[in-house]
XYZ file of C-alpha atoms in Angstrom:
205
model
C 102.029 153.358 117.379
C 98.438 153.950 116.368
C 97.388 152.171 113.158
C 96.546 154.461 110.267
C 93.034 153.066 109.924
C 92.121 155.697 112.516
C 92.678 158.295 109.809
C 91.472 156.562 106.663
C 88.840 153.847 106.435
C 89.316 150.900 104.055
C 87.705 151.320 100.678
C 85.082 148.930 99.423
C 84.700 147.581 95.895
C 82.583 150.524 94.752
C 84.260 153.294 96.731
C 86.405 154.722 93.971
C 88.692 157.624 94.749
C 88.662 159.791 91.619
C 89.576 163.336 92.602
C 91.167 162.301 95.904
C 94.768 162.738 96.983
C 96.743 159.622 97.902
C 99.324 160.204 100.647
C 102.238 157.761 100.738
C 102.754 156.247 104.180
C 106.260 155.846 105.655
C 105.815 152.102 105.095
C 105.640 152.659 101.317
C 108.153 150.176 99.856
C 108.437 151.761 96.415
C 111.064 154.500 96.787
C 109.706 156.278 93.699
C 106.660 157.192 95.795
C 108.382 158.058 99.070
C 106.556 161.003 100.710
C 104.538 161.468 97.540
C 101.072 162.873 96.966
C 99.190 161.453 94.008
C 96.111 163.168 92.578
C 93.865 160.367 91.298
C 92.535 161.247 87.856
C 90.765 157.926 87.265
C 89.876 154.979 89.482
C 87.596 152.091 88.584
C 87.409 148.312 88.581
C 89.764 148.489 85.590
C 92.574 150.135 87.584
C 93.728 153.618 88.486
C 95.752 156.494 87.056
C 97.118 159.500 88.905
C 99.626 162.341 88.841
C 102.275 162.906 91.522
C 101.846 166.554 92.510
C 104.709 167.131 94.961
C 107.857 166.004 93.134
C 109.431 168.819 91.081
C 111.158 167.867 87.851
C 114.647 169.127 88.591
C 116.449 171.332 86.100
C 113.407 171.603 83.818
C 111.894 175.040 83.272
C 108.414 175.381 81.781
C 109.464 178.045 79.295
C 112.473 176.031 78.131
C 110.225 172.984 77.738
C 107.865 174.961 75.495
C 110.825 175.782 73.257
C 111.981 172.143 73.181
C 108.480 171.038 72.167
C 108.341 173.661 69.413
C 105.359 175.305 71.093
C 107.096 178.657 70.679
C 110.335 179.852 69.062
C 113.317 180.385 71.343
C 113.319 184.085 70.435
C 109.848 184.450 71.986
C 110.829 182.764 75.251
C 111.175 186.121 77.020
C 107.706 187.193 75.807
C 105.834 184.542 77.800
C 102.950 185.985 79.850
C 103.574 186.136 83.633
C 101.122 183.333 84.357
C 103.102 180.940 82.148
C 106.195 181.672 84.200
C 104.517 180.292 87.319
C 103.635 176.880 85.847
C 105.499 174.180 87.787
C 106.970 171.164 85.989
C 106.546 167.988 88.034
C 107.637 164.367 87.904
C 104.163 162.954 87.500
C 105.056 159.305 87.872
C 107.163 156.468 86.469
C 104.943 155.645 83.468
C 105.468 157.404 80.095
C 107.901 159.926 81.547
C 108.403 161.527 78.137
C 104.750 162.492 77.900
C 103.242 165.645 79.391
C 99.986 165.887 81.335
C 98.525 169.208 82.429
C 96.382 169.349 85.560
C 94.476 172.608 85.489
C 91.504 174.612 86.691
C 88.191 174.115 84.902
C 88.146 177.578 83.314
C 89.868 176.018 80.292
C 88.402 173.135 78.275
C 89.188 171.486 74.943
C 86.427 169.345 73.451
C 87.487 165.676 73.194
C 90.822 166.418 74.897
C 90.052 167.671 78.401
C 88.943 165.238 81.127
C 86.938 166.876 83.938
C 87.816 165.102 87.173
C 86.403 166.696 90.307
C 86.007 169.997 92.158
C 87.010 172.202 89.259
C 90.147 170.235 88.346
C 90.709 168.872 84.839
C 93.368 166.927 82.936
C 94.497 167.734 79.400
C 97.329 165.943 77.576
C 97.446 167.760 74.240
C 99.890 170.404 73.018
C 96.965 172.784 72.486
C 96.804 173.672 76.171
C 100.549 174.465 76.223
C 100.059 176.745 73.231
C 97.152 178.440 75.009
C 99.232 179.000 78.148
C 102.099 180.386 76.071
C 99.656 182.749 74.380
C 98.075 183.939 77.613
C 94.794 182.126 76.917
C 95.301 179.196 79.252
C 93.711 178.226 82.588
C 94.057 180.308 85.732
C 95.947 177.476 87.483
C 98.014 174.681 85.969
C 100.905 172.280 86.581
C 102.673 170.236 83.909
C 103.538 166.678 84.885
C 105.967 164.452 83.007
C 104.697 160.880 83.281
C 101.995 159.396 85.499
C 101.364 156.670 88.054
C 99.272 153.665 87.090
C 97.761 150.672 88.879
C 96.368 147.427 87.501
C 92.852 146.272 88.521
C 92.725 145.805 92.292
C 96.355 146.854 92.813
C 95.647 150.214 94.447
C 93.036 148.707 96.755
C 95.582 146.099 97.865
C 98.194 148.786 98.554
C 95.725 150.856 100.599
C 94.700 147.820 102.663
C 98.393 147.111 103.273
C 98.759 150.622 104.772
C 100.716 151.937 101.793
C 98.480 154.976 101.329
C 96.154 157.321 103.161
C 93.738 159.431 101.159
C 92.144 162.826 101.600
C 89.993 165.213 99.549
C 91.955 167.222 97.012
C 91.943 171.004 96.835
C 93.629 173.655 94.718
C 96.385 174.234 97.269
C 97.472 170.582 97.245
C 97.352 170.340 93.451
C 98.532 173.797 92.332
C 100.263 175.214 95.436
C 103.500 177.143 94.908
C 105.515 175.494 97.678
C 105.670 171.995 96.259
C 107.868 170.627 99.057
C 105.335 171.618 101.738
C 102.375 169.768 100.214
C 103.024 166.422 101.926
C 102.825 167.763 105.475
C 99.906 169.974 104.483
C 97.938 166.956 103.239
C 98.554 165.081 106.479
C 97.417 168.063 108.511
C 94.193 168.207 106.486
C 93.496 164.740 107.921
C 94.367 165.923 111.402
C 97.602 163.926 111.370
C 100.874 165.453 112.520
C 103.772 164.147 110.397
C 105.607 163.155 113.577
C 102.786 160.761 114.477
C 103.757 158.498 111.597
C 106.684 156.123 111.699
C 108.040 153.358 109.526
C 106.054 150.937 111.665
C 102.735 152.571 110.805
C 99.939 150.058 110.535
C 101.739 147.344 112.499
C 100.642 148.330 116.009
């Protein structure tokens, strides 16, 4: 088995990965991240924070969630604009799972609330963006994640060096793509890696 370093070089102390996609290797020991893609929103010497973008939140509909959060009355649920109906609800990670984070295109921005990340992708965690989406004034592309993934200082670097993750540049298809279940294989192919080339022994050749 070929070691994964062929595909992804180790990162140095100043090579932070904001705006990159982490791809869980088969050797990932944490089952919560099995076959997961994590969009890194922040990465520094102080740690890292990201959103899992390929794990749907089962049995949770975006429109129903807006009603539960009192963003709109239940009677107006059927009046949502078409774009709002396409917003996917994801399991964003194991931290603060009751909190919502919206990854979205950069055509929408709230002063002091929106964090620009990279390549036209932003993060907003206020109810205002949900109200804007419900009113047809929101971003062109968006996903709502419940919870996030977090790493302590140096933890992510250690996991990458232990062959827990590959990483690749993010793009709109990987973050906002409609077929959530297909994103993992798509990310590998963007690195030129066929999913069948990886095994549970990856990195131990």
